[in-house]
Short mmCIF file of C-alpha atoms in Angstrom, two decimals:
data_model
loop_
_atom_site.label_atom_id
_atom_site.label_comp_id
_atom_site.label_asym_id
_atom_site.label_seq_id
_atom_site.Cartn_x
_atom_site.Cartn_y
_atom_site.Cartn_z
CA MET A 1 0.00 0.00 0.00
CA THR A 2 1.59 3.24 -1.12
CA GLU A 3 0.33 6.44 0.41
CA GLU A 4 -0.26 9.31 -1.97
CA ALA A 5 1.75 12.51 -1.72
CA THR A 6 -0.52 15.18 -0.26
CA ARG A 7 1.84 18.04 0.08
CA ASN A 8 3.98 20.27 -2.15
CA VAL A 9 7.21 21.80 -0.89
CA ARG A 10 9.04 24.66 -2.59
CA LEU A 11 12.81 24.94 -2.20
CA THR A 12 15.12 27.85 -2.95
CA ILE A 13 18.48 26.45 -3.97
CA GLU A 14 21.89 28.04 -4.28
CA TYR A 15 24.74 26.33 -6.12
CA GLU A 16 28.12 26.71 -7.68
CA GLY A 17 27.68 25.00 -11.03
CA THR A 18 31.37 24.36 -11.73
CA ALA A 19 31.25 20.64 -10.90
CA TYR A 20 27.86 19.91 -12.52
CA ALA A 21 26.59 19.11 -15.99
CA GLY A 22 23.77 21.57 -15.29
CA TRP A 23 20.49 21.29 -13.41
CA GLN A 24 18.73 18.60 -15.42
CA LEU A 25 19.16 14.85 -14.77
CA GLN A 26 21.56 13.16 -17.17
CA ASP A 27 22.82 9.62 -17.34
CA ASP A 28 26.29 9.16 -15.91
CA GLN A 29 26.87 12.84 -15.25
CA PRO A 30 26.61 14.77 -11.99
CA THR A 31 23.70 17.22 -12.03
CA VAL A 32 22.19 19.47 -9.40
CA GLN A 33 18.75 17.90 -9.81
CA ALA A 34 20.29 14.48 -9.11
CA VAL A 35 22.02 15.55 -5.89
CA VAL A 36 18.86 17.28 -4.65
CA MET A 37 16.76 14.18 -5.36
CA MET A 38 19.36 12.01 -3.65
CA ALA A 39 19.34 14.28 -0.60
CA ILE A 40 15.53 14.09 -0.41
CA GLU A 41 15.69 10.31 -0.61
CA LYS A 42 18.21 10.21 2.24
CA ALA A 43 16.40 12.79 4.36
CA LEU A 44 12.80 11.69 3.83
CA GLY A 45 13.11 8.13 2.59
CA GLU A 46 11.15 8.93 -0.57
CA ARG A 47 12.07 8.91 -4.23
CA VAL A 48 10.51 12.02 -5.66
CA THR A 49 10.79 14.06 -8.82
CA VAL A 50 12.07 17.56 -8.22
CA ILE A 51 10.87 20.18 -10.69
CA GLY A 52 13.26 23.08 -11.26
CA ALA A 53 12.20 26.52 -12.50
CA SER A 54 15.24 26.86 -14.74
CA ARG A 55 17.29 24.19 -16.51
CA THR A 56 20.60 25.90 -15.93
CA ASP A 57 23.38 24.64 -18.21
CA ALA A 58 26.63 22.93 -17.35
CA GLY A 59 28.81 25.26 -15.29
CA VAL A 60 26.09 27.87 -14.68
CA HIS A 61 25.51 28.95 -11.07
CA ALA A 62 22.40 29.85 -9.09
CA LEU A 63 21.71 32.06 -6.10
CA GLY A 64 17.97 31.53 -6.27
CA GLN A 65 16.95 28.48 -8.28
CA VAL A 66 13.42 27.44 -7.27
CA ALA A 67 12.25 23.84 -7.22
CA ASN A 68 9.29 21.91 -5.86
CA PHE A 69 8.43 18.33 -5.03
CA ARG A 70 5.40 16.45 -3.74
CA THR A 71 5.82 14.36 -0.63
CA LYS A 72 4.02 12.33 2.03
CA SER A 73 6.42 13.58 4.68
CA GLN A 74 4.97 15.50 7.62
CA MET A 75 8.28 17.11 8.54
CA ALA A 76 8.14 20.90 8.99
CA ALA A 77 9.49 22.74 5.94
CA TRP A 78 12.36 24.37 7.84
CA LYS A 79 13.41 20.96 9.13
CA ILE A 80 13.36 19.61 5.59
CA ALA A 81 15.76 22.40 4.60
CA HIS A 82 18.14 21.49 7.40
CA ALA A 83 17.94 17.78 6.63
CA LEU A 84 18.61 18.37 2.93
CA ASN A 85 21.58 20.61 3.68
CA ALA A 86 23.04 17.84 5.82
CA HIS A 87 22.92 15.48 2.83
CA LEU A 88 23.83 17.90 0.02
CA PRO A 89 27.43 18.50 -1.10
CA ASP A 90 29.06 21.80 -0.05
CA ASP A 91 28.49 23.43 -3.44
CA VAL A 92 24.70 23.04 -3.25
CA ALA A 93 22.56 24.54 -0.45
CA VAL A 94 18.87 24.89 0.29
CA THR A 95 18.42 28.49 1.46
CA ALA A 96 14.64 28.41 2.00
CA ALA A 97 11.80 25.88 2.11
CA ALA A 98 8.05 26.47 2.30
CA ASP A 99 4.74 24.67 1.88
CA VAL A 100 2.96 25.74 -1.30
CA PRO A 101 -0.40 24.82 -2.87
CA PHE A 102 -0.43 21.26 -4.23
CA GLU A 103 -0.78 22.45 -7.82
CA PHE A 104 2.19 24.88 -7.69
CA HIS A 105 4.71 24.04 -10.45
CA SER A 106 7.99 25.92 -10.14
CA GLN A 107 8.61 26.01 -13.88
CA TYR A 108 5.11 26.78 -15.24
CA ALA A 109 4.22 29.25 -12.49
CA ALA A 110 7.33 31.38 -13.02
CA LYS A 111 6.45 34.89 -14.19
CA GLY A 112 10.01 35.95 -14.82
CA LYS A 113 13.65 35.37 -14.03
CA HIS A 114 16.67 37.44 -13.19
CA TYR A 115 20.06 36.35 -14.53
CA ARG A 116 23.45 37.95 -14.03
CA TYR A 117 26.52 37.66 -16.25
CA ARG A 118 29.86 38.73 -14.78
CA VAL A 119 32.95 39.77 -16.70
CA ARG A 120 36.31 40.66 -15.24
CA ASN A 121 37.94 43.15 -17.60
CA ASP A 122 41.56 43.21 -16.55
CA ARG A 123 45.03 42.38 -17.84
CA TYR A 124 45.36 39.81 -15.09
CA ARG A 125 43.23 36.95 -13.87
CA SER A 126 41.71 36.83 -10.37
CA ALA A 127 41.71 34.07 -7.75
CA VAL A 128 38.80 34.61 -5.35
CA ASP A 129 36.14 35.09 -8.08
CA ARG A 130 37.69 32.65 -10.54
CA ALA A 131 34.68 30.30 -10.69
CA PHE A 132 32.18 33.11 -11.25
CA VAL A 133 33.66 35.55 -13.76
CA HIS A 134 34.63 35.41 -17.41
CA LEU A 135 38.01 37.07 -17.87
CA VAL A 136 38.33 39.48 -20.80
CA ARG A 137 41.83 40.92 -21.17
CA ASN A 138 41.25 43.38 -24.01
CA GLY A 139 39.88 46.78 -23.05
CA LEU A 140 36.08 47.03 -23.26
CA ASN A 141 34.04 50.09 -24.20
CA LEU A 142 31.36 50.01 -21.54
CA GLU A 143 29.40 52.88 -23.08
CA ALA A 144 29.01 50.98 -26.36
CA MET A 145 27.91 47.89 -24.42
CA ARG A 146 25.33 49.94 -22.51
CA GLU A 147 24.02 51.50 -25.70
CA SER A 148 23.59 48.11 -27.35
CA ALA A 149 21.96 46.65 -24.21
CA LYS A 150 19.10 49.17 -24.49
CA VAL A 151 18.11 47.69 -27.84
CA LEU A 152 17.26 44.41 -26.13
CA VAL A 153 14.80 45.89 -23.62
CA GLY A 154 11.14 45.40 -24.53
CA THR A 155 9.15 42.75 -26.39
CA HIS A 156 11.04 41.34 -29.34
CA ASP A 157 11.58 38.21 -31.36
CA PHE A 158 14.91 37.03 -29.94
CA ARG A 159 15.48 34.23 -32.45
CA ALA A 160 18.91 35.63 -33.38
CA PHE A 161 20.14 34.89 -29.84
CA ALA A 162 18.91 31.30 -29.48
CA THR A 163 20.93 28.15 -30.06
CA GLN A 164 19.33 25.18 -31.87
CA ILE A 165 15.86 26.65 -32.04
CA ASP A 166 12.94 24.99 -33.81
CA ALA A 167 11.68 27.15 -36.70
CA LYS A 168 8.10 26.85 -35.42
CA LYS A 169 8.83 27.81 -31.86
CA ASN A 170 7.58 31.14 -30.54
CA THR A 171 10.72 33.16 -29.88
CA VAL A 172 9.08 36.38 -28.73
CA ARG A 173 10.04 37.34 -25.18
CA THR A 174 9.94 40.48 -23.05
CA MET A 175 13.04 41.86 -21.37
CA THR A 176 12.37 44.39 -18.61
CA ARG A 177 16.03 44.99 -17.76
CA VAL A 178 19.28 44.57 -19.69
CA GLU A 179 21.80 46.62 -17.81
CA TRP A 180 25.56 46.78 -17.29
CA SER A 181 27.12 48.03 -14.06
CA LYS A 182 30.78 48.44 -13.14
CA ASP A 183 32.74 47.94 -9.93
CA GLY A 184 36.46 48.29 -10.56
CA PRO A 185 37.44 45.65 -13.14
CA LEU A 186 34.16 43.77 -12.65
CA LEU A 187 31.43 44.37 -15.25
CA THR A 188 28.04 42.94 -14.39
CA LEU A 189 25.16 42.40 -16.82
CA ASP A 190 21.75 42.09 -15.16
CA VAL A 191 18.99 40.68 -17.34
CA GLU A 192 15.37 40.33 -16.27
CA GLY A 193 12.63 39.01 -18.48
CA ASN A 194 9.56 36.82 -18.71
CA GLY A 195 11.36 33.93 -20.38
CA PHE A 196 14.59 32.99 -22.08
CA LEU A 197 15.56 30.95 -25.12
CA TYR A 198 18.37 28.42 -25.04
CA ASN A 199 21.74 30.17 -24.48
CA MET A 200 20.09 33.57 -24.85
CA ILE A 201 21.75 35.43 -21.96
CA ARG A 202 25.16 34.06 -22.83
CA THR A 203 24.63 35.09 -26.46
CA PHE A 204 23.58 38.57 -25.31
CA ALA A 205 26.84 38.70 -23.34
CA GLY A 206 28.94 37.30 -26.19
CA THR A 207 27.46 39.81 -28.62
CA MET A 208 27.96 42.77 -26.30
CA LEU A 209 31.57 41.69 -25.67
CA LYS A 210 32.12 41.85 -29.44
CA ILE A 211 30.71 45.37 -29.41
CA GLY A 212 32.65 46.35 -26.29
CA GLY A 213 35.85 45.07 -27.86
CA GLY A 214 35.32 47.23 -30.94
CA ALA A 215 34.69 44.43 -33.45
CA TRP A 216 31.24 45.83 -34.12
CA PRO A 217 29.59 49.25 -33.54
CA ALA A 218 26.84 49.51 -30.93
CA SER A 219 24.36 50.03 -33.77
CA GLN A 220 25.03 46.45 -34.89
CA MET A 221 22.78 45.15 -32.09
CA ALA A 222 19.57 46.43 -33.72
CA LYS A 223 20.58 44.79 -37.00
CA ILE A 224 21.30 41.47 -35.31
CA LEU A 225 17.98 41.54 -33.46
CA ALA A 226 16.07 42.36 -36.67
CA SER A 227 17.87 39.63 -38.65
CA LYS A 228 16.40 36.78 -36.52
CA ASP A 229 19.49 34.92 -37.72
CA ARG A 230 21.71 33.23 -35.12
CA LYS A 231 24.71 33.53 -37.40
CA GLN A 232 24.62 37.33 -37.07
CA ALA A 233 25.03 37.38 -33.28
CA GLY A 234 28.23 36.94 -31.29
CA PRO A 235 29.48 33.74 -29.62
CA VAL A 236 27.97 32.11 -26.55
CA ALA A 237 29.96 33.54 -23.62
CA PRO A 238 31.40 31.00 -21.15
CA ALA A 239 29.03 29.37 -18.66
CA LYS A 240 31.04 30.24 -15.54
CA GLY A 241 30.07 33.92 -15.80
CA LEU A 242 26.32 33.21 -15.60
CA THR A 243 24.23 33.05 -12.42
CA LEU A 244 20.48 32.58 -12.03
CA VAL A 245 19.77 35.22 -9.38
CA GLU A 246 16.04 34.92 -8.79
CA VAL A 247 12.82 33.43 -10.11
CA ASN A 248 9.74 35.61 -9.78
CA TYR A 249 6.22 34.31 -9.22
CA GLY A 250 4.38 37.61 -9.01
CA ALA A 251 2.45 38.81 -5.98
CA ARG A 252 1.28 35.32 -4.99
CA GLY A 253 4.73 33.73 -5.42
CA MET B 1 79.93 34.61 -10.98
CA THR B 2 76.56 35.61 -9.59
CA GLU B 3 75.09 38.89 -10.65
CA GLU B 4 73.61 41.02 -7.93
CA ALA B 5 69.91 41.83 -7.89
CA THR B 6 69.53 45.47 -8.89
CA ARG B 7 65.80 45.80 -8.99
CA ASN B 8 62.85 45.51 -6.61
CA VAL B 9 59.41 44.41 -7.84
CA ARG B 10 56.18 44.87 -5.90
CA LEU B 11 53.33 42.42 -6.45
CA THR B 12 49.69 42.69 -5.46
CA ILE B 13 48.41 39.18 -4.81
CA GLU B 14 44.89 37.81 -4.47
CA TYR B 15 44.23 34.37 -3.02
CA GLU B 16 41.69 32.03 -1.60
CA GLY B 17 43.38 30.75 1.55
CA THR B 18 41.31 27.56 1.93
CA ALA B 19 44.00 25.20 0.67
CA TYR B 20 46.97 26.90 2.35
CA ALA B 21 48.61 26.84 5.77
CA GLY B 22 48.79 30.63 5.53
CA TRP B 23 51.17 33.02 3.78
CA GLN B 24 54.43 32.19 5.55
CA LEU B 25 56.77 29.38 4.42
CA GLN B 26 56.43 26.20 6.46
CA ASP B 27 58.09 22.83 6.12
CA ASP B 28 55.91 20.21 4.46
CA GLN B 29 52.84 22.42 4.23
CA PRO B 30 51.49 24.35 1.25
CA THR B 31 51.76 28.10 1.75
CA VAL B 32 51.08 31.06 -0.50
CA GLN B 33 54.61 32.38 -0.11
CA ALA B 34 55.95 29.02 -1.30
CA VAL B 35 53.82 28.91 -4.45
CA VAL B 36 54.73 32.52 -5.29
CA MET B 37 58.45 31.79 -4.86
CA MET B 38 58.09 28.65 -6.97
CA ALA B 39 56.32 30.62 -9.71
CA ILE B 40 59.11 33.23 -9.72
CA GLU B 41 61.70 30.50 -10.00
CA LYS B 42 59.89 28.97 -12.96
CA ALA B 43 59.18 32.31 -14.65
CA LEU B 44 62.50 34.08 -14.07
CA GLY B 45 64.89 31.24 -13.30
CA GLU B 46 65.86 32.80 -9.97
CA ARG B 47 65.41 31.67 -6.39
CA VAL B 48 64.36 34.75 -4.50
CA THR B 49 62.87 35.56 -1.13
CA VAL B 50 59.44 37.11 -1.37
CA ILE B 51 58.55 39.46 1.47
CA GLY B 52 54.84 39.68 2.28
CA ALA B 53 53.17 42.65 3.98
CA SER B 54 50.93 40.43 6.10
CA ARG B 55 51.50 36.92 7.40
CA THR B 56 47.94 35.80 6.88
CA ASP B 57 47.02 32.67 8.83
CA ALA B 58 45.93 29.27 7.58
CA GLY B 59 42.64 29.58 5.72
CA VAL B 60 42.64 33.39 5.58
CA HIS B 61 42.07 34.99 2.17
CA ALA B 62 43.50 38.09 0.48
CA LEU B 63 42.25 40.47 -2.17
CA GLY B 64 45.25 42.77 -1.85
CA GLN B 65 48.24 41.13 -0.21
CA VAL B 66 51.40 43.06 -1.14
CA ALA B 67 54.78 41.43 -1.58
CA ASN B 68 58.16 42.39 -3.00
CA PHE B 69 61.28 40.65 -4.23
CA ARG B 70 64.67 41.69 -5.58
CA THR B 71 65.71 40.34 -8.95
CA LYS B 72 68.27 40.55 -11.73
CA SER B 73 65.57 40.04 -14.35
CA GLN B 74 65.07 42.76 -16.94
CA MET B 75 61.54 41.60 -17.82
CA ALA B 76 58.90 44.38 -17.79
CA ALA B 77 56.80 44.29 -14.61
CA TRP B 78 53.53 43.59 -16.46
CA LYS B 79 55.18 40.66 -18.21
CA ILE B 80 56.36 39.33 -14.86
CA ALA B 81 52.74 39.41 -13.65
CA HIS B 82 51.58 37.42 -16.68
CA ALA B 83 54.42 34.93 -16.35
CA LEU B 84 53.73 34.39 -12.65
CA ASN B 85 50.00 33.90 -13.28
CA ALA B 86 50.85 31.22 -15.82
CA HIS B 87 52.78 29.31 -13.15
CA LEU B 88 50.58 29.96 -10.11
CA PRO B 89 47.68 27.67 -9.10
CA ASP B 90 44.14 28.91 -9.83
CA ASP B 91 43.55 30.02 -6.24
CA VAL B 92 46.46 32.49 -6.28
CA ALA B 93 46.74 35.39 -8.75
CA VAL B 94 49.02 38.36 -9.24
CA THR B 95 46.69 41.31 -9.92
CA ALA B 96 49.37 44.01 -10.27
CA ALA B 97 53.14 44.32 -10.55
CA ALA B 98 55.33 47.43 -10.46
CA ASP B 99 58.95 48.49 -10.10
CA VAL B 100 59.60 50.13 -6.71
CA PRO B 101 62.68 51.68 -5.11
CA PHE B 102 65.32 49.09 -4.21
CA GLU B 103 64.90 49.72 -0.48
CA PHE B 104 61.09 49.27 -0.45
CA HIS B 105 60.06 46.55 2.03
CA SER B 106 56.41 45.54 1.78
CA GLN B 107 56.11 44.70 5.48
CA TYR B 108 58.09 47.55 7.11
CA ALA B 109 56.80 50.23 4.74
CA ALA B 110 53.12 49.42 5.38
CA LYS B 111 51.31 52.34 7.01
CA GLY B 112 48.09 50.43 7.59
CA LYS B 113 45.92 47.54 6.56
CA HIS B 114 42.28 46.90 5.81
CA TYR B 115 40.78 43.56 6.81
CA ARG B 116 37.24 42.30 6.34
CA TYR B 117 35.43 39.63 8.35
CA ARG B 118 32.25 38.16 6.85
CA VAL B 119 29.46 36.43 8.72
CA ARG B 120 26.39 34.81 7.21
CA ASN B 121 23.60 35.07 9.76
CA ASP B 122 20.99 32.64 8.54
CA ARG B 123 19.26 29.43 9.51
CA TYR B 124 20.71 27.76 6.45
CA ARG B 125 24.18 27.48 4.99
CA SER B 126 25.12 28.92 1.61
CA ALA B 127 26.95 27.35 -1.34
CA VAL B 128 28.47 30.09 -3.48
CA ASP B 129 30.11 31.99 -0.59
CA ARG B 130 30.91 28.90 1.46
CA ALA B 131 34.69 29.41 1.48
CA PHE B 132 34.47 33.08 2.51
CA VAL B 133 31.82 33.39 5.23
CA HIS B 134 31.44 32.15 8.78
CA LEU B 135 27.91 30.82 9.26
CA VAL B 136 26.11 31.88 12.46
CA ARG B 137 22.68 30.33 12.83
CA ASN B 138 21.46 32.08 15.96
CA GLY B 139 19.95 35.52 15.51
CA LEU B 140 22.42 38.38 15.94
CA ASN B 141 21.71 41.81 17.37
CA LEU B 142 23.50 44.02 14.86
CA GLU B 143 22.90 47.21 16.84
CA ALA B 144 24.69 45.76 19.87
CA MET B 145 27.57 44.67 17.63
CA ARG B 146 27.81 48.15 16.13
CA GLU B 147 27.77 49.77 19.55
CA SER B 148 30.58 47.53 20.79
CA ALA B 149 32.60 48.09 17.59
CA LYS B 150 32.80 51.83 18.33
CA VAL B 151 34.73 51.09 21.53
CA LEU B 152 37.58 49.66 19.46
CA VAL B 153 38.11 52.75 17.30
CA GLY B 154 41.06 54.90 18.35
CA THR B 155 44.45 54.28 19.94
CA HIS B 156 44.28 51.59 22.61
CA ASP B 157 46.24 48.80 24.19
CA PHE B 158 44.69 45.79 22.45
CA ARG B 159 46.44 43.15 24.57
CA ALA B 160 43.08 41.54 25.49
CA PHE B 161 42.56 40.59 21.82
CA ALA B 162 45.98 39.05 21.08
CA THR B 163 46.83 35.36 21.14
CA GLN B 164 50.16 34.24 22.65
CA ILE B 165 51.53 37.70 23.20
CA ASP B 166 54.86 38.42 24.90
CA ALA B 167 54.33 40.44 28.08
CA LYS B 168 56.98 42.94 26.99
CA LYS B 169 55.61 43.54 23.53
CA ASN B 170 54.06 46.89 22.72
CA THR B 171 50.39 46.12 22.15
CA VAL B 172 49.17 49.65 21.48
CA ARG B 173 47.63 50.07 18.04
CA THR B 174 45.35 52.58 16.33
CA MET B 175 42.11 51.51 14.66
CA THR B 176 40.63 54.09 12.29
CA ARG B 177 37.59 51.99 11.31
CA VAL B 178 35.72 49.13 13.01
CA GLU B 179 32.39 48.98 11.25
CA TRP B 180 29.63 46.47 10.55
CA SER B 181 27.47 46.61 7.45
CA LYS B 182 24.58 44.40 6.38
CA ASP B 183 23.40 43.06 3.03
CA GLY B 184 20.58 40.54 3.50
CA PRO B 185 21.93 37.71 5.68
CA LEU B 186 25.53 38.83 5.14
CA LEU B 187 27.15 40.87 7.93
CA THR B 188 30.49 42.42 7.08
CA LEU B 189 33.01 43.80 9.56
CA ASP B 190 35.53 46.22 8.07
CA VAL B 191 38.58 46.96 10.21
CA GLU B 192 41.30 49.43 9.29
CA GLY B 193 44.27 50.20 11.46
CA ASN B 194 48.00 50.85 11.58
CA GLY B 195 48.89 47.38 12.79
CA PHE B 196 47.38 44.21 14.19
CA LEU B 197 48.33 41.74 16.88
CA TYR B 198 48.18 38.00 16.33
CA ASN B 199 44.54 36.86 15.82
CA MET B 200 43.28 40.34 16.71
CA ILE B 201 40.65 40.79 13.99
CA ARG B 202 39.29 37.30 14.48
CA THR B 203 39.11 37.93 18.24
CA PHE B 204 37.30 41.23 17.59
CA ALA B 205 34.84 39.23 15.48
CA GLY B 206 34.50 36.41 18.01
CA THR B 207 33.88 38.89 20.83
CA MET B 208 31.29 40.85 18.87
CA LEU B 209 29.53 37.63 17.92
CA LYS B 210 29.21 36.87 21.65
CA ILE B 211 27.68 40.31 22.14
CA GLY B 212 25.46 39.99 19.06
CA GLY B 213 24.23 36.61 20.28
CA GLY B 214 23.22 38.10 23.63
CA ALA B 215 25.80 36.30 25.80
CA TRP B 216 27.24 39.67 26.83
CA PRO B 217 25.90 43.25 26.75
CA ALA B 218 27.50 45.75 24.34
CA SER B 219 29.01 47.50 27.36
CA GLN B 220 31.18 44.43 27.98
CA MET B 221 33.53 45.49 25.17
CA ALA B 222 34.93 48.46 27.12
CA LYS B 223 35.57 46.21 30.12
CA ILE B 224 37.34 43.61 27.98
CA LEU B 225 39.52 46.27 26.34
CA ALA B 226 40.44 47.79 29.71
CA SER B 227 41.22 44.39 31.24
CA LYS B 228 44.18 43.73 28.87
CA ASP B 229 43.42 40.10 29.66
CA ARG B 230 42.95 37.69 26.76
CA LYS B 231 40.75 35.47 28.91
CA GLN B 232 38.08 38.18 29.05
CA ALA B 233 37.56 38.37 25.28
CA GLY B 234 35.55 36.05 23.06
CA PRO B 235 36.87 33.17 20.97
CA VAL B 236 38.92 33.48 17.78
CA ALA B 237 36.36 33.42 14.95
CA PRO B 238 37.04 30.94 12.10
CA ALA B 239 39.73 31.83 9.56
CA LYS B 240 37.53 31.37 6.48
CA GLY B 241 35.59 34.60 7.26
CA LEU B 242 38.70 36.78 7.14
CA THR B 243 40.10 38.56 4.08
CA LEU B 244 43.04 40.97 3.84
CA VAL B 245 41.52 43.62 1.59
CA GLU B 246 44.29 46.17 1.16
CA VAL B 247 47.68 47.27 2.45
CA ASN B 248 48.24 51.01 2.56
CA TYR B 249 51.60 52.70 2.04
CA GLY B 250 50.53 56.32 2.33
CA ALA B 251 50.87 58.92 -0.39
CA ARG B 252 54.14 57.48 -1.74
CA GLY B 253 52.91 53.87 -1.72
#
């Protein structure tokens, strides 16, 4: 006799993605989803499926990934968080846990996400931030990068910035923020939007680094966007610079 | 025939201290000084002594350690930095290199230093910052910590906060800044002063964490300082929370 799960628990998860082949389960490769499911099995004695809001890629980090799972456990949510942290590796941590309505689905309910891409623009590499920044040694023109970033704000067809995209897929998304900030040699790109195509943020970053490096004028961005042609955009910037900062669920999230 | 060193090179060095038994050379233990000397030997073909401004302890990090060494090499300073970075492990990086007067001594010439101690005050541990923050799960009274921090600013005999201190040693130092700031669950203690006794910053932190946790009132700090008795102060807070941010050499530095 198997009891039915009657409860839905939402987790906020932080991780350094360096050692993982991304969020999503894969055969024979370490993934964040796998270690979270393993920790739940150890802590609660149940094999469950954990649904993640974002399928972060290999090497991508998260400060605020959101996931949920259904369970029969009666353990208080805060105790579940502690128990999972005891079974998770050091580079993955549950930073919050809460009961949510049974029908809550962390991926489908997401209203928007906030990603951050970090570049260190310096002659020399760093040590402390090494897992979280993409090093660019050539001088970057931040003003040109900021100018091109503005083009991406709003509702557009972002097909030119998507990798391996089906021709029939709807590639229109809305970006509410595409913004560079600077702190010494560290350049940070904050991107907020209602949804993201595969490799989109990293292709934004790779394209703006082309512009910042002088290969293209800032005005090139509008042409790339209008082309809807992936071949016009810049390269996919390295995964290590990307962090999923937050998933937004609106007022009821 | 050995040529004499005719040149003095100053390095700014960033490191994550997790894997090291501190800055200072030790038999049979990995130290930052050892890996820097090894990198110089590989890059320049010379065995030199590298003088560090601060002998950071095992597990302590640095954003701006300063070191110098004398050399016969004629390589441009920026090329030395690149060559050293090519030979240093990932967790140690040279972030600047410059020619300085032959008599410059990174330790004796230092006018002051800036250290930072970071505490995560949360029920749950973190993943991304795990090597750089000390986790405190019990609630902390930041106002009491700030009040007690003010007592430490100024010129005082800090004997009560020094580990293993010779009775004859001068233990008077001047602190120009002892300040807590808060960013979400992260509490940061910035300390700037003209010199520091052994374990002093970590004992400041450990004492203020006692006060923040309610074990002692904020007014206890003045009594501890006046006692000049190490037994009155709190414990030495864990090394991983401490970072040497900057070494100051005054206007000519």
